[in-house]
Amino acid sequence: MKKIKLFLLSIVLASVQMNAQSLLPVYLDNSQPIELRVKDALSKMTLEEKVKLCTAQSKFSSHGVPRLGIPELWMSDGPHGVRMEILWDSWGHADWTNDSCTAFPALTCLAATWNPEMSHLYGKAIGEEARYRRKDVLLGPGVNIYRTPLNGRNFEYLGEDPYLSSKMVVPYIQGIQENGVAACVKHYALNNQEKWRGHINVEVSDRALYEIYLPAFKAAITEGKAWSIMGSYNKIRGTYACENDLTLNKILKGEWKFDGCVITDWGGAHNTKEAALNGLDIEMGTGTDGFTSNSKNAYDNYYLANPYLKLLKSGEIPVSNVDEKASRILRLIFRTAMNVNKPWGSLATEEHHTVDRTIAEQGIVLLKNTAMLLPIDATKYKTIAVIGENATRKLTEGGGSSELKPKREISPLQGLTEKFGANKIKYAMGYGSGAVSYDKVNKSPYDADKLRKEAVELASKSDIVIFFGGLNKNTQQDSEGDDRRSYGLPFGQNELIAELQKVNKNIVLVMLSGNAYEMPWLNQATTLVQGWYGGSEAGHALAAVLSGEVNPSGKLPFTFGAKLNDYGSHSFGSIAYPGDSINEIYKEDILVGYRWFETKKIKPLFPFGFGLSYTTFEYGKISTDKKTYSPDETMKISFTLKNTGKVDGAEVVQIYASQPKASVVRPVKELKAFKKVFLKAGDSQIIDLEIKVKDLAYYNDKTKNWTVDPGMFVLCNASSSADVKSKVSIQVK
Ligand code: BGC
């Protein structure tokens, strides 16, 4: 009897549930296709509610539709970790005690892994942290091309090559979005410097735009399927990037069929009508002192708030315009905040720290090792001097919006002390900089002479010196809002290194930075490592590579030029960089990075794609499956790779293509494929790679089309842009 009662009860409950389900409006019914839900929600909204969706309600959130139970969107910086909570209405830290994150490596380090699997791991882990912290939109990754080594934000980007950055950005986005958190790709577009970023007008040819500056954004949208994108501060061809018909309406939403939201950079909107008609969807960060001193809510004065409503009501802007924006925003909300299938996420777990460490290890680049000081065999040395401020400085603090409050940050000194033992290691600061602050260069509080003398003295008494220098996250270093003032290393490091070189022959130089720099001491240096910013586990990763526990396998994602004027962007006077304060013309055109150095025959200090290993690799001769291809075919390339050294290791094999006789200027060579290959000592492998013939095209300014000139192309396998191993020519019909 009891069983029958229970059975009847369950039938009643099930039918109540079914009724509730069928009573649900379509927009709340997650079994319905998203487009139907968007349409249904839109049909239930007032004009005022639609407009509300388009602006911020606080520093990092935008409005929902409370009457319909549609939640707001919560956003957070940035590309390297989920930023600490910021106050509702100002840039101040909210000082929560539960928002400490994992700091992941800076994106230059990720790019230096040349390993898309690392990108996916990174995206997934940072997405999990964003989810746990209840963020719907993560403001990253950044994919602006490395045009000048002075750009304060290069560390947040993926280097100088459009192909490498495109391949690396896609899995990062997919990883984030698997968590029901939107990636917000930034800063679209042509935000290649921080100086005058708020107003500089960039003039660039269509060809450079399509070949160099847009591909990573395009890949992020069309392959990564990013749900949002951030418009940059600068102007493009006379119009602000957040109100730009060409880049937003025509290219992004037209050519690339982007169905997500364009979000301003914070304060990037300037005019209601321009923003409304030219593709902006959500306005964030326009200056406000919010609720404190205004009788009205200051956010109501945003360009896309009441002023927009007024133009819609007067008919100056058609209602279809807000319907389109609201649909995009609803789609974003359904994909994120209202996504019932999203996982829970997790924050600052050991698993995430392992992700950070693995990526940092794979990104570290060994640049020089002529005395075979590396890997360090600690049994050979009684005293190891660690010198340099970057051995102990927190490098996750500062830098602007990518600042982080990590649960832990292992410094290089700590990593090495754990590895080699406290009894062997002695530390001297050597040089010192001022405290981090957003838009101010603070003077160093240290006595520079004293620091230098102490360091030189320590070096003279030690068996080996490991120097940690580079840049840091201070203003005018690797930091947002301004550019570096010079290409040289700051804080007297060059002089210090020169003095250390005089007193000790065993010096390992480890540079932490997101940018290239001058190396006046290079000829005297035997050992150089580019260590980037490695995040929470930086010190462990560096110690693992220096000690040989991990064999370095990173390769440079940008060229290290000998001097500033060697770069294309610095070869045409100030109009090409930083501009005349109003306009800037990208005169080097498509010849950015190695494309410039090679075409102009300028020898860099270290070329794009370069990086050594503790083992050696032998490349076999490159071959293709055919000699002649038609434009719609795919070339199959193969060659053997052998690890000829004594330790296991990984090599990033690179394929470059060129067309020696073309109807337009073409770079000496361009990266078209790559693969990171792990090989045990003595092992060899046949490497198979594919390139579509259509990917050999250039952007034809005249016909506005991608064009492959028929004729001969040369493909080469290479271990860097400057180290070609073998070549094969093919014909395109
Ligand atoms: C930066 C963006 C950042 C935003 C919010 C802006 O100043 O350019 O990258 O996402 O602030 O912090």
XYZ file of C-alpha atoms and ligand atoms in Angstrom:
745
model
C 0.000 0.000 0.000
C 2.794 2.339 1.002
C 4.547 1.562 -2.307
C 1.429 2.384 -4.357
C 1.050 5.695 -2.474
C 4.649 6.612 -3.227
C 4.201 5.684 -6.852
C 1.080 7.875 -7.164
C 2.886 10.738 -5.446
C 5.773 10.503 -7.869
C 3.335 10.647 -10.824
C 1.723 13.782 -9.371
C 5.121 15.379 -8.785
C 6.293 14.531 -12.284
C 3.184 16.068 -13.832
C 3.561 19.215 -11.701
C 7.143 19.384 -12.939
C 6.089 18.877 -16.552
C 3.512 21.625 -16.196
C 6.059 23.952 -14.673
C 8.333 23.149 -17.617
C 5.671 23.852 -20.192
C 4.653 27.051 -18.367
C 8.226 28.354 -18.589
C 8.543 31.191 -21.041
C 10.730 30.160 -23.963
C 13.615 32.430 -22.928
C 13.922 30.613 -19.582
C 13.627 27.165 -21.101
C 17.163 26.023 -21.662
C 16.026 23.098 -23.749
C 15.093 25.614 -26.462
C 17.574 26.802 -29.084
C 19.400 29.929 -27.958
C 18.162 32.032 -30.886
C 14.514 31.326 -29.972
C 15.234 32.288 -26.383
C 16.871 35.529 -27.481
C 13.903 36.379 -29.684
C 11.436 35.577 -26.935
C 13.243 37.628 -24.291
C 13.550 40.545 -26.661
C 9.827 40.459 -27.426
C 9.056 40.823 -23.717
C 11.338 43.793 -23.097
C 10.557 47.493 -23.048
C 12.700 49.937 -24.986
C 14.157 51.174 -21.687
C 15.146 47.654 -20.676
C 16.856 47.026 -24.010
C 18.868 50.227 -23.694
C 19.843 49.412 -20.111
C 21.578 46.233 -21.269
C 24.064 48.327 -23.235
C 25.916 49.998 -20.371
C 27.831 49.385 -17.192
C 26.171 49.446 -13.794
C 29.480 49.386 -11.927
C 33.179 49.344 -12.776
C 33.041 45.696 -13.819
C 29.411 44.749 -14.356
C 26.710 45.606 -16.853
C 22.925 45.574 -16.481
C 20.593 42.603 -16.777
C 16.779 42.716 -16.905
C 15.680 42.260 -13.275
C 11.955 42.217 -14.114
C 12.471 39.131 -16.301
C 14.991 37.429 -14.041
C 17.803 38.012 -16.554
C 21.007 38.553 -14.594
C 23.713 41.154 -15.014
C 27.107 40.320 -16.563
C 30.188 40.304 -14.342
C 33.550 40.928 -15.930
C 37.122 40.733 -14.760
C 40.632 41.315 -16.040
C 42.614 39.890 -17.465
C 44.779 37.620 -19.502
C 47.147 36.270 -16.798
C 44.841 35.470 -13.928
C 41.533 36.642 -12.500
C 42.183 40.076 -11.051
C 41.387 40.898 -7.441
C 37.924 42.361 -6.803
C 37.675 46.051 -7.646
C 35.338 48.496 -5.900
C 31.863 49.043 -7.302
C 32.521 52.523 -8.518
C 36.235 53.243 -8.474
C 39.498 51.575 -9.442
C 40.392 50.847 -5.804
C 40.941 47.255 -4.674
C 37.964 45.934 -2.740
C 40.299 44.086 -0.362
C 38.314 40.896 -0.249
C 39.996 38.004 1.460
C 38.755 35.248 -0.828
C 39.922 36.482 -4.223
C 43.527 35.290 -4.367
C 44.163 33.556 -7.663
C 46.746 31.536 -9.539
C 49.010 33.850 -11.518
C 49.636 32.244 -14.891
C 52.613 33.151 -17.087
C 52.417 36.345 -19.124
C 51.133 35.723 -22.626
C 54.581 36.275 -24.191
C 55.711 33.236 -22.225
C 52.724 31.245 -23.445
C 53.578 32.261 -27.015
C 57.172 31.179 -26.401
C 56.004 27.623 -25.689
C 54.872 27.392 -29.323
C 52.530 24.743 -28.026
C 48.783 25.126 -28.615
C 48.160 22.417 -26.010
C 49.600 24.794 -23.426
C 47.149 27.438 -24.618
C 44.252 25.123 -24.003
C 45.493 24.151 -20.547
C 45.932 27.849 -19.756
C 42.476 28.847 -21.015
C 40.755 26.002 -19.211
C 42.461 26.739 -15.898
C 41.952 30.506 -15.988
C 38.366 29.901 -17.107
C 37.828 27.671 -14.080
C 39.135 30.415 -11.814
C 36.882 32.981 -13.475
C 33.905 30.666 -13.078
C 34.635 30.046 -9.418
C 34.847 33.788 -8.904
C 31.479 34.167 -10.651
C 32.759 36.077 -13.618
C 30.878 35.839 -16.873
C 33.389 37.625 -19.088
C 37.160 37.403 -18.783
C 38.876 40.445 -20.296
C 41.506 38.683 -22.361
C 43.425 37.331 -24.188
C 45.299 40.137 -25.904
C 46.509 39.593 -29.454
C 47.905 42.934 -30.595
C 50.967 42.367 -32.739
C 54.423 43.173 -31.369
C 55.371 46.147 -33.540
C 57.824 48.013 -31.321
C 59.788 46.774 -28.312
C 58.823 49.980 -26.525
C 55.141 49.044 -26.265
C 54.370 48.820 -22.555
C 51.842 46.027 -23.072
C 53.705 43.580 -25.286
C 53.925 41.209 -22.333
C 50.146 40.760 -22.523
C 50.242 39.718 -26.177
C 51.367 36.761 -28.267
C 54.316 38.159 -30.190
C 55.092 39.511 -33.643
C 53.797 36.842 -35.971
C 50.170 36.640 -37.107
C 50.320 32.891 -37.710
C 51.856 31.993 -34.342
C 49.468 34.249 -32.435
C 46.469 32.890 -34.358
C 47.388 29.294 -33.579
C 48.012 30.079 -29.925
C 44.911 32.163 -29.260
C 42.268 29.713 -30.475
C 42.685 26.935 -27.864
C 43.037 29.541 -25.110
C 39.594 30.899 -25.969
C 38.072 27.450 -26.272
C 39.477 26.531 -22.851
C 37.982 29.583 -21.173
C 34.600 29.214 -22.816
C 34.267 25.533 -21.861
C 33.557 26.998 -18.441
C 30.602 29.098 -19.558
C 32.838 32.154 -19.267
C 33.231 34.409 -22.295
C 36.655 35.354 -23.546
C 36.911 39.030 -24.469
C 39.651 39.309 -27.081
C 41.477 42.609 -26.877
C 42.369 45.293 -27.944
C 40.633 45.455 -31.318
C 42.451 46.850 -33.256
C 45.840 48.462 -33.983
C 46.523 49.224 -30.320
C 50.215 48.487 -30.767
C 51.521 51.041 -28.289
C 50.424 52.568 -25.018
C 51.740 56.071 -25.605
C 48.793 58.296 -26.610
C 46.646 55.197 -26.763
C 43.550 57.228 -25.919
C 43.584 59.264 -29.109
C 46.358 58.364 -31.554
C 45.002 57.837 -35.066
C 46.581 54.863 -36.834
C 46.939 54.877 -40.597
C 47.808 51.532 -42.124
C 47.409 49.911 -45.535
C 44.683 47.357 -46.111
C 47.397 44.834 -46.833
C 49.168 45.265 -43.480
C 45.820 45.333 -41.714
C 44.705 42.016 -43.200
C 48.069 40.240 -43.281
C 49.602 41.367 -39.994
C 47.242 43.054 -37.555
C 43.922 41.228 -38.040
C 44.661 37.494 -38.425
C 44.852 36.688 -34.699
C 41.596 38.554 -34.060
C 40.010 36.778 -36.993
C 41.142 33.367 -35.741
C 39.844 34.228 -32.260
C 36.416 34.976 -33.699
C 36.005 32.525 -36.557
C 37.874 29.514 -35.119
C 37.959 30.220 -31.383
C 34.334 31.460 -31.542
C 35.009 34.101 -28.917
C 31.772 35.421 -27.432
C 33.046 38.963 -26.942
C 35.712 41.350 -28.109
C 37.047 44.611 -26.683
C 37.364 47.691 -28.862
C 40.602 49.583 -28.314
C 41.117 53.231 -27.293
C 42.946 54.477 -30.388
C 41.511 55.786 -33.629
C 41.718 53.886 -36.901
C 41.648 55.927 -40.091
C 40.156 58.888 -38.275
C 37.518 57.112 -36.174
C 37.682 55.676 -32.646
C 38.064 51.897 -32.664
C 34.934 51.484 -30.511
C 32.869 53.441 -33.027
C 34.450 52.216 -36.226
C 32.274 51.165 -39.116
C 35.137 49.471 -40.984
C 36.563 47.319 -38.217
C 33.342 46.631 -36.290
C 30.469 46.579 -38.765
C 32.169 45.624 -41.984
C 35.006 43.340 -40.927
C 34.066 41.880 -37.530
C 30.306 41.577 -37.851
C 30.201 41.451 -41.647
C 33.136 39.454 -42.984
C 33.731 37.348 -39.865
C 30.030 36.971 -38.959
C 30.722 37.664 -35.279
C 27.549 37.025 -33.262
C 28.863 38.135 -29.851
C 29.271 41.515 -28.172
C 31.639 44.375 -28.806
C 32.584 45.807 -25.415
C 34.426 49.106 -25.105
C 37.778 49.346 -23.510
C 37.071 51.196 -20.291
C 36.089 54.679 -21.400
C 36.510 53.907 -25.100
C 33.173 55.397 -26.245
C 33.011 59.060 -27.269
C 29.764 59.740 -29.081
C 26.288 58.250 -28.819
C 25.341 58.180 -32.456
C 28.728 56.997 -33.702
C 28.889 54.256 -31.078
C 25.301 53.165 -31.663
C 25.497 53.007 -35.431
C 29.034 51.728 -35.838
C 28.942 48.458 -33.984
C 29.445 49.005 -30.250
C 27.241 46.831 -28.005
C 28.290 47.402 -24.381
C 29.840 50.570 -22.973
C 32.056 50.173 -19.932
C 34.174 52.470 -17.862
C 33.269 55.898 -19.161
C 34.347 58.236 -16.350
C 31.963 58.333 -13.449
C 32.005 59.266 -9.823
C 28.883 57.166 -9.660
C 26.531 57.411 -6.730
C 28.553 59.555 -4.429
C 28.066 63.098 -5.642
C 25.354 62.980 -8.284
C 21.642 63.112 -7.658
C 21.168 60.803 -10.634
C 22.916 57.518 -11.308
C 25.982 58.602 -13.252
C 25.865 55.454 -15.382
C 22.597 56.782 -16.856
C 24.659 59.474 -18.550
C 26.788 57.002 -20.500
C 26.697 57.481 -24.271
C 24.696 54.285 -24.711
C 22.342 54.999 -21.752
C 19.855 57.914 -21.610
C 21.374 59.856 -24.524
C 20.909 56.703 -26.638
C 17.344 56.215 -25.412
C 16.583 59.792 -26.409
C 17.784 59.279 -29.974
C 15.823 56.035 -30.228
C 12.667 57.735 -28.989
C 13.053 60.645 -31.367
C 13.510 58.235 -34.258
C 16.981 59.509 -35.060
C 18.252 55.991 -34.502
C 15.916 53.130 -35.516
C 14.700 50.714 -32.841
C 16.151 47.883 -34.921
C 19.544 49.211 -33.815
C 18.932 48.512 -30.130
C 17.161 45.259 -30.954
C 20.353 44.074 -32.574
C 22.523 45.073 -29.638
C 20.122 43.652 -27.059
C 19.970 40.358 -28.985
C 23.757 40.077 -28.916
C 23.862 40.877 -25.200
C 21.075 38.397 -24.397
C 22.974 35.753 -26.380
C 26.061 36.498 -24.293
C 24.039 36.266 -21.071
C 22.487 32.938 -22.111
C 25.942 31.612 -23.010
C 27.418 32.627 -19.668
C 25.429 33.936 -16.689
C 22.317 31.887 -17.576
C 24.172 28.822 -18.785
C 22.804 26.053 -16.559
C 25.372 23.549 -17.744
C 28.428 25.480 -16.701
C 30.755 23.776 -14.242
C 31.510 25.116 -10.771
C 35.082 26.144 -11.381
C 37.925 26.170 -8.877
C 40.399 28.706 -7.570
C 44.127 28.647 -6.920
C 44.270 24.855 -6.761
C 47.478 22.853 -6.909
C 46.313 21.623 -10.311
C 46.247 25.215 -11.581
C 49.671 25.888 -10.111
C 50.935 22.873 -12.014
C 49.434 24.307 -15.188
C 51.236 27.582 -14.519
C 54.515 25.837 -13.840
C 54.304 23.587 -16.896
C 53.652 26.532 -19.201
C 56.375 28.627 -17.584
C 58.851 25.760 -17.997
C 57.934 25.252 -21.638
C 58.190 28.969 -22.385
C 61.639 29.684 -20.951
C 64.088 30.310 -23.807
C 67.764 29.398 -23.667
C 69.528 32.019 -25.789
C 73.213 31.334 -25.220
C 75.155 28.553 -23.512
C 78.638 28.627 -25.035
C 80.500 27.742 -21.829
C 78.056 24.949 -21.034
C 77.393 26.469 -17.625
C 73.844 25.216 -17.978
C 72.417 23.015 -16.707
C 74.006 23.945 -13.409
C 75.673 21.011 -11.735
C 75.506 22.241 -8.143
C 77.957 19.610 -6.927
C 80.663 21.561 -8.748
C 80.107 24.738 -6.754
C 80.454 25.604 -3.088
C 78.983 29.086 -3.380
C 76.310 30.276 -5.769
C 75.659 34.022 -5.872
C 72.137 35.062 -6.855
C 72.176 38.713 -7.841
C 69.526 41.129 -9.058
C 66.279 42.681 -7.895
C 64.183 40.440 -10.123
C 65.346 37.434 -8.100
C 63.026 38.565 -5.323
C 60.668 41.210 -6.695
C 56.964 40.436 -7.036
C 56.347 40.511 -10.763
C 52.634 39.789 -10.677
C 51.994 43.165 -9.048
C 51.659 46.269 -11.201
C 51.634 46.393 -14.974
C 48.151 47.939 -15.066
C 44.924 45.997 -15.474
C 46.737 42.640 -15.605
C 47.846 43.107 -11.973
C 47.170 40.102 -9.769
C 46.815 39.088 -6.151
C 48.194 35.557 -6.335
C 47.803 33.035 -3.569
C 51.541 32.545 -3.854
C 54.415 33.743 -5.968
C 57.607 31.719 -5.843
C 60.540 33.998 -6.530
C 63.618 32.809 -8.450
C 65.647 33.089 -5.236
C 63.205 30.842 -3.408
C 63.116 28.367 -6.293
C 66.903 28.149 -6.427
C 67.267 27.946 -2.671
C 64.886 24.991 -2.601
C 66.765 23.403 -5.487
C 70.411 23.934 -4.472
C 70.139 24.392 -0.696
C 70.320 27.512 1.457
C 73.908 26.784 2.480
C 75.174 27.332 -1.059
C 73.165 30.365 -2.044
C 73.987 33.965 -1.157
C 71.898 36.866 -2.398
C 72.727 40.464 -3.250
C 70.183 42.830 -4.761
C 72.678 44.559 -7.071
C 70.225 47.170 -8.338
C 66.860 48.405 -7.143
C 63.831 50.178 -8.583
C 60.984 52.129 -7.034
C 57.650 50.789 -5.848
C 54.985 49.933 -8.403
C 52.315 52.525 -9.060
C 49.972 52.828 -12.005
C 50.915 56.086 -13.678
C 53.874 57.336 -11.712
C 57.548 56.425 -11.889
C 58.621 56.129 -8.270
C 62.251 56.814 -7.493
C 64.320 53.963 -6.215
C 64.694 54.222 -2.416
C 68.044 52.383 -2.576
C 71.634 53.563 -2.623
C 72.637 52.330 -6.091
C 76.414 52.468 -5.438
C 76.111 50.460 -2.276
C 73.955 47.802 -3.955
C 76.389 47.514 -6.837
C 79.469 47.247 -4.648
C 77.892 44.570 -2.456
C 76.930 42.555 -5.515
C 80.352 42.827 -7.179
C 81.992 41.804 -3.952
C 79.726 38.782 -3.593
C 80.310 37.835 -7.221
C 84.074 38.022 -6.774
C 83.919 35.511 -3.894
C 81.459 33.070 -5.504
C 81.990 30.091 -7.759
C 79.123 30.994 -10.068
C 76.747 33.952 -10.408
C 73.117 33.759 -11.469
C 71.916 37.235 -12.327
C 68.178 38.014 -12.487
C 67.412 41.247 -14.291
C 65.289 42.520 -17.129
C 62.293 44.827 -16.842
C 59.561 44.910 -14.246
C 55.924 45.976 -13.964
C 56.592 49.620 -13.149
C 55.231 52.424 -15.285
C 57.347 52.855 -18.419
C 58.567 49.271 -18.137
C 56.266 46.351 -18.954
C 53.168 48.237 -17.963
C 49.928 49.645 -19.290
C 49.247 53.316 -19.986
C 52.664 54.342 -21.292
C 55.607 52.987 -23.243
C 59.221 52.363 -22.352
C 61.356 55.434 -22.853
C 64.352 53.558 -24.204
C 65.436 50.161 -25.467
C 68.139 49.756 -22.816
C 67.755 47.830 -19.595
C 66.765 50.134 -16.728
C 68.112 50.732 -13.196
C 71.819 50.619 -14.090
C 71.778 46.929 -14.973
C 74.122 47.211 -17.962
C 76.859 48.806 -15.860
C 76.320 46.271 -13.108
C 76.502 43.314 -15.510
C 79.722 44.718 -17.010
C 81.284 44.928 -13.542
C 80.156 41.436 -12.612
C 81.687 40.127 -15.826
C 85.032 41.583 -14.729
C 85.154 39.681 -11.445
C 83.590 36.327 -12.343
C 83.705 34.245 -15.517
C 80.830 31.985 -14.588
C 77.838 34.236 -15.040
C 74.388 33.006 -15.972
C 72.205 35.917 -17.065
C 68.473 35.351 -16.647
C 66.251 38.130 -17.934
C 62.645 38.481 -16.888
C 60.658 40.723 -19.209
C 57.902 40.758 -21.779
C 59.983 42.754 -24.230
C 63.327 42.727 -26.019
C 66.154 45.007 -24.848
C 69.654 46.105 -25.790
C 72.524 43.790 -24.780
C 75.781 45.757 -24.727
C 77.316 42.974 -22.608
C 76.368 40.121 -24.940
C 79.819 39.482 -26.449
C 81.258 38.973 -22.984
C 78.342 36.811 -21.877
C 78.471 33.054 -22.266
C 75.087 32.221 -20.813
C 71.737 33.899 -21.333
C 68.188 32.828 -20.575
C 64.975 34.692 -21.409
C 62.719 33.855 -18.504
C 59.597 36.082 -19.059
C 57.090 36.542 -16.232
C 56.226 33.052 -15.048
C 53.414 33.766 -12.567
C 52.887 31.959 -9.263
C 55.396 29.217 -9.966
C 57.995 31.344 -11.769
C 60.791 30.490 -9.333
C 60.152 26.763 -9.478
C 60.023 26.789 -13.266
C 63.277 28.751 -13.567
C 65.039 26.530 -11.052
C 63.857 23.430 -12.905
C 65.307 24.687 -16.199
C 68.548 26.066 -14.740
C 69.204 22.825 -12.885
C 68.420 20.634 -15.878
C 65.407 18.956 -14.305
C 63.576 20.404 -17.296
C 65.197 20.762 -20.700
C 64.396 24.231 -22.136
C 62.202 24.178 -25.231
C 60.873 27.729 -25.602
C 61.456 29.751 -28.758
C 61.278 33.517 -29.154
C 57.876 34.811 -30.260
C 59.510 38.075 -31.372
C 62.837 39.300 -32.719
C 65.490 40.691 -30.397
C 67.034 43.517 -32.448
C 70.456 44.938 -31.617
C 69.160 48.489 -31.449
C 65.873 50.297 -31.610
C 66.413 51.734 -35.071
C 66.800 48.228 -36.429
C 63.033 47.728 -36.065
C 60.786 48.698 -38.983
C 58.564 50.776 -36.716
C 61.593 52.883 -35.726
C 63.035 53.325 -39.199
C 60.804 56.094 -40.532
C 61.047 58.802 -37.908
C 58.520 59.773 -35.282
C 55.498 59.705 -37.602
C 55.836 55.908 -37.680
C 56.370 55.758 -33.903
C 55.022 57.180 -31.680
C 53.257 59.471 -34.168
C 52.980 63.232 -34.034
C 50.521 62.951 -31.122
C 47.572 63.045 -33.536
C 48.469 60.648 -36.343
C 50.755 57.696 -36.713
C 51.555 55.984 -39.989
C 52.657 52.348 -40.040
C 55.204 52.992 -42.765
C 56.978 49.648 -42.533
C 53.669 48.232 -43.774
C 53.668 44.412 -43.818
C 57.339 44.209 -42.856
C 56.889 43.717 -39.124
C 59.299 41.767 -36.918
C 61.430 39.177 -38.742
C 59.721 40.119 -42.003
C 61.507 43.485 -41.699
C 64.855 42.237 -40.380
C 65.192 39.595 -43.087
C 63.969 41.699 -45.985
C 66.274 44.572 -45.007
C 69.132 42.168 -44.177
C 69.535 43.446 -40.615
C 71.108 40.922 -38.275
C 69.206 40.668 -35.013
C 70.743 39.694 -31.692
C 68.366 36.745 -31.633
C 65.891 35.928 -34.385
C 62.208 35.102 -34.161
C 61.706 31.413 -33.439
C 65.128 30.981 -31.827
C 65.782 28.908 -28.719
C 68.400 26.373 -27.647
C 68.101 23.113 -25.780
C 70.365 20.955 -23.611
C 70.208 18.441 -26.434
C 70.707 18.751 -30.187
C 68.393 17.979 -33.077
C 69.138 16.912 -36.592
C 66.710 17.793 -39.340
C 66.208 15.607 -42.388
C 65.558 17.057 -45.812
C 62.121 18.586 -46.329
C 59.910 17.013 -48.989
C 56.404 17.525 -50.284
C 53.869 14.982 -51.533
C 53.731 16.688 -54.954
C 55.697 19.146 -57.045
C 52.728 21.086 -58.453
C 49.545 22.136 -56.705
C 46.345 23.859 -57.669
C 45.119 26.710 -55.431
C 42.535 24.638 -53.562
C 44.910 21.833 -52.611
C 46.796 21.099 -49.403
C 50.541 20.501 -49.413
C 51.725 17.587 -47.319
C 55.197 18.178 -45.976
C 57.475 15.745 -44.252
C 60.989 15.312 -42.932
C 62.704 13.465 -40.129
C 63.813 14.924 -36.848
C 66.315 13.219 -34.602
C 67.321 13.994 -31.035
C 71.080 13.560 -31.421
C 72.049 14.572 -27.892
C 72.213 12.776 -24.570
C 69.017 14.049 -22.964
C 65.323 13.998 -23.813
C 64.033 17.255 -25.190
C 61.588 19.106 -27.386
C 62.147 21.015 -30.589
C 59.767 23.449 -32.253
C 60.063 22.676 -35.952
C 59.062 25.586 -38.149
C 58.048 25.760 -41.794
C 58.481 29.041 -43.617
C 57.334 29.847 -47.145
C 58.432 32.419 -49.663
C 57.753 33.405 -53.237
C 61.009 34.730 -54.684
C 59.328 36.189 -57.776
C 55.995 37.763 -56.907
C 53.975 40.612 -58.350
C 54.066 42.470 -55.014
C 56.639 42.898 -52.232
C 56.745 39.707 -50.206
C 58.818 39.079 -47.091
C 61.912 36.874 -47.424
C 59.927 34.234 -45.611
C 56.788 33.793 -43.530
C 55.856 31.219 -40.916
C 53.211 28.825 -42.244
C 53.343 25.813 -39.915
C 55.050 24.639 -36.730
C 54.974 21.782 -34.275
C 56.523 21.168 -30.896
C 57.990 17.682 -30.970
C 59.119 15.798 -27.855
C 61.849 13.244 -28.500
C 63.724 10.956 -26.186
C 67.515 11.045 -26.475
C 68.511 9.166 -29.622
C 64.957 8.890 -30.977
C 63.850 10.128 -34.339
C 60.452 10.771 -35.822
C 58.928 11.549 -39.178
C 57.291 14.955 -38.935
C 54.179 15.468 -41.058
C 52.744 18.927 -41.522
C 50.191 20.428 -43.863
C 49.824 23.852 -45.454
C 46.878 24.878 -47.579
C 47.967 26.457 -50.848
C 45.506 29.262 -50.227
C 47.480 30.144 -47.082
C 50.351 31.233 -49.329
C 48.226 34.185 -50.444
C 48.869 37.873 -49.905
C 46.127 40.443 -49.418
C 45.637 42.256 -52.659
C 45.004 45.942 -51.910
C 43.608 46.526 -55.393
C 41.131 43.693 -55.726
C 40.469 43.500 -51.949
C 40.990 39.769 -52.122
C 43.470 37.197 -50.930
C 45.570 36.274 -53.976
C 48.023 33.480 -54.730
C 50.223 34.455 -57.653
C 50.881 31.277 -59.603
C 54.509 30.264 -59.869
C 57.308 28.920 -57.753
C 57.261 28.911 -53.941
C 60.020 27.776 -51.631
C 59.241 25.932 -48.427
C 61.888 25.377 -45.801
C 62.125 23.543 -42.524
C 63.907 25.610 -39.913
C 64.691 25.714 -36.246
C 64.290 29.527 -36.206
C 63.484 32.173 -38.800
C 67.239 32.498 -39.396
C 68.268 28.847 -39.197
C 67.000 27.117 -42.311
C 67.791 23.411 -42.459
C 66.613 22.536 -45.972
C 64.428 23.804 -48.792
C 62.079 22.459 -51.408
C 60.438 24.324 -54.265
C 56.935 23.705 -55.498
C 54.819 25.172 -58.263
C 51.361 26.636 -57.837
C 49.190 26.457 -60.947
C 42.601 48.241 -20.281
C 41.888 46.944 -20.574
C 41.222 46.446 -19.319
C 40.266 47.523 -18.806
C 39.547 47.134 -17.540
C 41.697 49.259 -19.604
O 42.439 50.340 -19.162
O 43.121 48.769 -21.476
O 42.780 45.984 -21.067
O 40.559 45.252 -19.564
O 41.024 48.691 -18.535
O 40.426 47.076 -16.479
